[in-house]
Amino acid sequence: QVQLAESGGGSVQTGGSLRLSCPFPGYIDSTNCLGWYRQAPGKEREGVAVIEMYGTTRYSDSVKGRFTISQDNAKHTLFLQMDNVKPEDTAMYYCAADTVLCSRRWRSYAGPTRYWGQGTQVTVSS
């Protein structure tokens, strides 16, 4: 498993915004998808959003319309723009890359991925 390094987490009030970043290796081929997962204390890991190398995006229902996943292929960086955040968005956020993220089971997938981040904490206060 190759380690990735997210940044951009922090504390924010309800309704505020945060932007998470995750540099990824330039040698990741286009058969992989990139994505964001999160895990809150006492809860299972859940998929937040994924993006294919050519731009198709998918979101969990809980963040659709509020979060935006994007990538800058020239800078090899994955982003998660979080707007109108809610206390239930509080969690450790991880970036990941693997071919399984391109499948229909990406949101509930709980196994290992080829690339996985160390996590960045997001805390939303009411």
XYZ file of N, CA and C in Angstrom:
378
model
N 0.847 -1.192 0.000
C 0.000 0.000 0.000
C 0.882 1.242 0.000
N 0.601 2.140 -0.941
C 1.369 3.380 -1.046
C 0.663 4.458 -0.226
N 1.426 5.150 0.605
C 0.846 6.159 1.497
C 0.666 7.486 0.773
N -0.501 8.068 0.953
C -0.761 9.415 0.464
C -0.832 10.356 1.666
N -0.789 11.666 1.413
C -0.768 12.631 2.515
C -1.778 13.739 2.276
N -2.905 13.660 2.971
C -3.926 14.681 2.840
C -3.554 15.922 3.652
N -4.165 17.032 3.302
C -4.038 18.262 4.080
C -5.315 19.078 3.926
N -5.469 20.067 4.771
C -6.595 20.977 4.647
C -7.691 20.810 5.675
N -7.576 19.777 6.517
C -8.582 19.593 7.549
C -8.474 20.667 8.617
N -9.453 20.673 9.509
C -9.451 21.644 10.590
C -10.815 21.752 11.220
N -10.987 22.812 11.992
C -12.267 23.062 12.658
C -13.019 24.164 11.932
N -14.303 23.964 11.771
C -15.132 24.933 11.046
C -16.523 24.906 11.650
N -17.212 26.019 11.541
C -18.582 26.077 12.049
C -19.573 25.579 11.008
N -20.720 25.167 11.486
C -21.794 24.726 10.590
C -22.054 25.787 9.530
N -22.151 25.318 8.294
C -22.384 26.220 7.176
C -21.124 26.740 6.519
N -19.984 26.470 7.125
C -18.711 26.940 6.587
C -18.164 26.023 5.507
N -16.916 26.291 5.112
C -16.283 25.551 4.021
C -14.866 25.140 4.386
N -14.442 24.045 3.782
C -13.060 23.578 3.875
C -12.690 22.983 2.527
N -11.396 22.984 2.215
C -10.912 22.345 0.995
C -9.793 21.396 1.362
N -10.003 20.128 1.118
C -8.993 19.113 1.370
C -8.186 18.877 0.100
N -6.893 18.602 0.293
C -6.000 18.328 -0.831
C -5.276 17.017 -0.607
N -4.924 16.361 -1.695
C -4.208 15.089 -1.602
C -3.340 14.911 -2.846
N -2.032 15.151 -2.748
C -1.135 14.872 -3.875
C -1.078 13.370 -4.136
N -1.083 12.986 -5.405
C -0.976 11.561 -5.728
C 0.131 11.358 -6.744
N 0.715 10.162 -6.794
C 1.832 9.901 -7.715
C 1.409 10.051 -9.162
N 2.259 10.609 -9.964
C 1.957 10.809 -11.375
C 1.894 9.527 -12.184
N 2.405 8.428 -11.614
C 2.420 7.169 -12.352
C 1.150 6.352 -12.161
N 0.174 6.856 -11.411
C -1.109 6.128 -11.277
C -1.794 6.135 -12.628
N -2.109 4.943 -13.150
C -2.695 4.900 -14.487
C -4.198 5.125 -14.439
N -4.764 5.297 -15.613
C -6.158 5.716 -15.732
C -7.160 4.621 -15.408
N -6.698 3.410 -15.134
C -7.637 2.362 -14.717
C -8.059 2.554 -13.266
N -7.341 3.413 -12.561
C -7.683 3.704 -11.174
C -8.637 4.885 -11.087
N -9.435 4.888 -10.046
C -10.218 6.060 -9.686
C -9.669 6.612 -8.379
N -9.877 7.888 -8.175
C -9.452 8.550 -6.949
C -10.677 8.863 -6.104
N -10.502 8.903 -4.807
C -11.678 9.164 -3.996
C -11.371 9.608 -2.590
N -12.434 9.985 -1.905
C -12.365 10.385 -0.507
C -13.282 9.496 0.329
N -12.775 9.063 1.459
C -13.539 8.301 2.435
C -13.475 9.046 3.762
N -14.388 8.702 4.666
C -14.337 9.287 5.993
C -14.776 8.259 7.020
N -14.302 8.481 8.237
C -14.683 7.612 9.337
C -14.808 8.437 10.596
N -15.991 8.395 11.185
C -16.233 9.077 12.454
C -16.046 8.069 13.583
N -15.736 8.540 14.794
C -15.549 7.624 15.923
C -16.770 6.742 16.132
N -16.539 5.437 16.245
C -17.625 4.506 16.496
C -18.465 4.162 15.292
N -18.090 4.672 14.129
C -18.860 4.409 12.911
C -17.983 3.721 11.877
N -18.644 3.075 10.934
C -17.921 2.420 9.852
C -17.414 3.455 8.854
N -16.378 3.076 8.145
C -15.866 3.926 7.083
C -16.910 4.035 5.975
N -17.030 5.218 5.383
C -17.980 5.392 4.285
C -17.335 6.186 3.152
N -17.730 5.833 1.954
C -17.258 6.577 0.797
C -17.959 7.910 0.692
N -17.218 8.945 0.368
C -17.756 10.293 0.239
C -17.924 10.662 -1.235
N -16.876 10.483 -2.005
C -16.921 10.855 -3.423
C -15.772 10.181 -4.153
N -15.989 9.876 -5.421
C -14.929 9.332 -6.265
C -14.932 10.054 -7.607
N -13.786 9.996 -8.277
C -13.661 10.610 -9.589
C -12.818 9.699 -10.470
N -13.291 9.510 -11.696
C -12.511 8.755 -12.661
C -11.435 9.668 -13.250
N -10.421 9.068 -13.816
C -9.326 9.864 -14.363
C -9.794 10.817 -15.461
N -10.901 10.482 -16.127
C -11.396 11.351 -17.183
C -12.572 12.220 -16.741
N -12.812 12.283 -15.418
C -13.692 13.319 -14.894
C -15.045 12.926 -14.349
N -15.546 11.726 -14.626
C -16.851 11.339 -14.089
C -16.783 11.261 -12.570
N -17.766 11.852 -11.911
C -17.777 11.894 -10.452
C -19.008 11.191 -9.886
N -18.857 10.698 -8.670
C -19.968 10.083 -7.941
C -19.891 10.538 -6.497
N -21.050 10.715 -5.870
C -21.099 11.195 -4.496
C -22.045 10.347 -3.663
N -21.781 10.301 -2.369
C -22.745 9.702 -1.467
C -23.913 10.674 -1.337
N -25.073 10.142 -1.039
C -26.261 10.991 -0.927
C -26.104 12.043 0.168
N -25.342 11.721 1.201
C -25.221 12.620 2.348
C -24.430 13.899 2.030
N -23.646 13.890 0.953
C -22.841 15.078 0.632
C -23.179 15.668 -0.720
N -24.032 15.001 -1.478
C -24.368 15.465 -2.827
C -24.932 16.884 -2.764
N -24.417 17.749 -3.607
C -24.872 19.133 -3.621
C -24.106 20.043 -2.680
N -23.295 19.464 -1.797
C -22.519 20.265 -0.848
C -21.013 20.103 -1.055
N -20.582 18.914 -1.433
C -19.161 18.628 -1.633
C -18.884 18.483 -3.125
N -17.667 18.850 -3.517
C -17.236 18.710 -4.903
C -15.859 18.075 -4.953
N -15.752 16.955 -5.655
C -14.458 16.310 -5.846
C -13.897 16.760 -7.190
N -12.593 17.003 -7.213
C -11.953 17.407 -8.464
C -10.487 16.982 -8.422
N -9.845 17.047 -9.571
C -8.432 16.700 -9.619
C -7.716 17.623 -10.584
N -6.484 17.898 -10.281
C -5.610 18.660 -11.163
C -4.550 17.685 -11.648
N -4.731 17.170 -12.853
C -3.806 16.143 -13.343
C -2.412 16.706 -13.608
N -2.335 17.981 -13.948
C -1.023 18.580 -14.189
C -0.209 18.640 -12.900
N -0.898 18.882 -11.773
C -0.217 18.963 -10.485
C -0.381 17.687 -9.677
N -1.075 16.710 -10.247
C -1.268 15.421 -9.578
C -1.819 15.611 -8.175
N -2.912 16.337 -8.096
C -3.514 16.607 -6.797
C -5.019 16.381 -6.859
N -5.528 15.721 -5.840
C -6.959 15.483 -5.676
C -7.491 16.467 -4.645
N -8.707 16.966 -4.878
C -9.310 17.939 -3.972
C -10.694 17.477 -3.535
N -11.109 17.965 -2.387
C -12.488 17.829 -1.939
C -12.906 19.187 -1.384
N -13.757 19.879 -2.117
C -14.308 21.138 -1.655
C -15.559 20.835 -0.846
N -15.537 21.243 0.416
C -16.631 20.964 1.329
C -17.330 22.280 1.650
N -18.543 22.434 1.198
C -19.336 23.640 1.456
C -20.564 23.299 2.288
N -21.072 24.295 2.983
C -22.273 24.115 3.809
C -22.132 22.881 4.706
N -21.015 22.800 5.414
C -20.740 21.612 6.228
C -21.702 21.531 7.408
N -21.884 20.307 7.885
C -22.795 20.031 8.988
C -22.028 19.279 10.074
N -22.525 19.293 11.308
C -21.836 18.550 12.382
C -21.645 17.072 12.037
N -22.559 16.481 11.295
C -22.427 15.072 10.932
C -21.320 14.826 9.914
N -20.716 15.866 9.390
C -19.550 15.714 8.509
C -18.257 15.540 9.311
N -18.331 15.685 10.615
C -17.151 15.518 11.462
C -16.617 14.091 11.353
N -15.359 13.967 10.972
C -14.747 12.651 10.764
C -13.285 12.836 10.374
N -12.579 11.716 10.344
C -11.249 11.693 9.721
C -11.467 11.412 8.245
N -10.873 12.202 7.393
C -11.039 12.064 5.953
C -9.762 11.497 5.341
N -9.942 10.531 4.448
C -8.832 9.847 3.804
C -8.983 9.921 2.289
N -7.875 10.117 1.593
C -7.913 9.995 0.141
C -7.410 8.610 -0.244
N -7.829 8.137 -1.397
C -7.498 6.787 -1.821
C -7.493 6.705 -3.339
N -6.826 5.689 -3.840
C -6.841 5.400 -5.274
C -6.754 3.898 -5.468
N -7.595 3.385 -6.351
C -7.601 1.960 -6.660
C -8.619 1.738 -7.762
N -8.514 0.614 -8.416
C -9.505 0.290 -9.450
C -10.876 0.001 -8.844
N -10.909 -0.476 -7.604
C -12.191 -0.813 -6.982
C -13.043 0.438 -6.769
N -12.400 1.612 -6.685
C -13.162 2.842 -6.525
C -13.965 3.180 -7.778
N -13.675 2.532 -8.876
C -14.423 2.758 -10.107
C -15.660 1.863 -10.176
N -15.804 0.952 -9.222
C -16.913 -0.001 -9.258
C -18.129 0.544 -8.529
N -19.243 -0.169 -8.677
C -20.490 0.265 -8.043
C -20.430 0.147 -6.531
N -19.526 -0.664 -6.035
C -19.461 -0.874 -4.594
C -18.511 0.098 -3.905
N -18.096 1.173 -4.576
C -17.082 2.052 -4.021
C -17.515 2.633 -2.679
N -18.805 2.953 -2.547
C -19.239 3.679 -1.368
C -19.137 2.830 -0.107
N -19.443 1.577 -0.182
C -19.426 0.696 0.986
C -18.139 -0.117 1.097
N -17.229 0.047 0.153
C -16.010 -0.760 0.164
C -15.186 -0.468 1.405
N -14.819 -1.515 2.131
C -14.100 -1.344 3.398
C -12.747 -2.048 3.410
N -12.341 -2.587 2.272
C -11.081 -3.297 2.215
C -9.899 -2.392 1.930
N -8.738 -2.973 1.776
C -7.545 -2.170 1.486
C -7.569 -1.635 0.054
N -6.864 -0.537 -0.135
C -6.709 0.035 -1.466
C -5.226 0.174 -1.756
N -4.914 0.225 -3.037
C -3.509 0.292 -3.430
C -2.838 1.557 -2.877
N -3.587 2.639 -2.860
C -3.085 3.912 -2.341
C -4.059 4.388 -1.261
N -3.523 4.825 -0.130
C -4.369 5.219 0.995
C -3.659 6.296 1.796
N -4.402 7.291 2.250
C -3.797 8.402 2.968
C -3.716 8.185 4.464
N -3.033 9.097 5.101
C -2.859 9.022 6.559
C -4.026 9.666 7.291
N -4.840 10.460 6.601
C -6.026 11.055 7.190
C -5.834 12.495 7.612
N -6.898 13.272 7.505
C -6.919 14.647 8.000
C -8.256 14.852 8.706
N -8.198 15.415 9.911
C -9.393 15.537 10.743
C -10.209 16.761 10.343
N -11.505 16.542 10.218
C -12.453 17.641 9.988
C -13.441 17.648 11.142
N -13.562 18.785 11.806
C -14.467 18.924 12.934
C -15.410 20.092 12.670
N -16.707 19.807 12.681
C -17.704 20.837 12.421
C -18.485 21.095 13.702
N -18.474 22.328 14.145
C -19.177 22.681 15.377
C -20.487 23.390 15.036
N -21.452 23.182 15.905
C -22.775 23.799 15.672
C -22.852 25.183 16.283
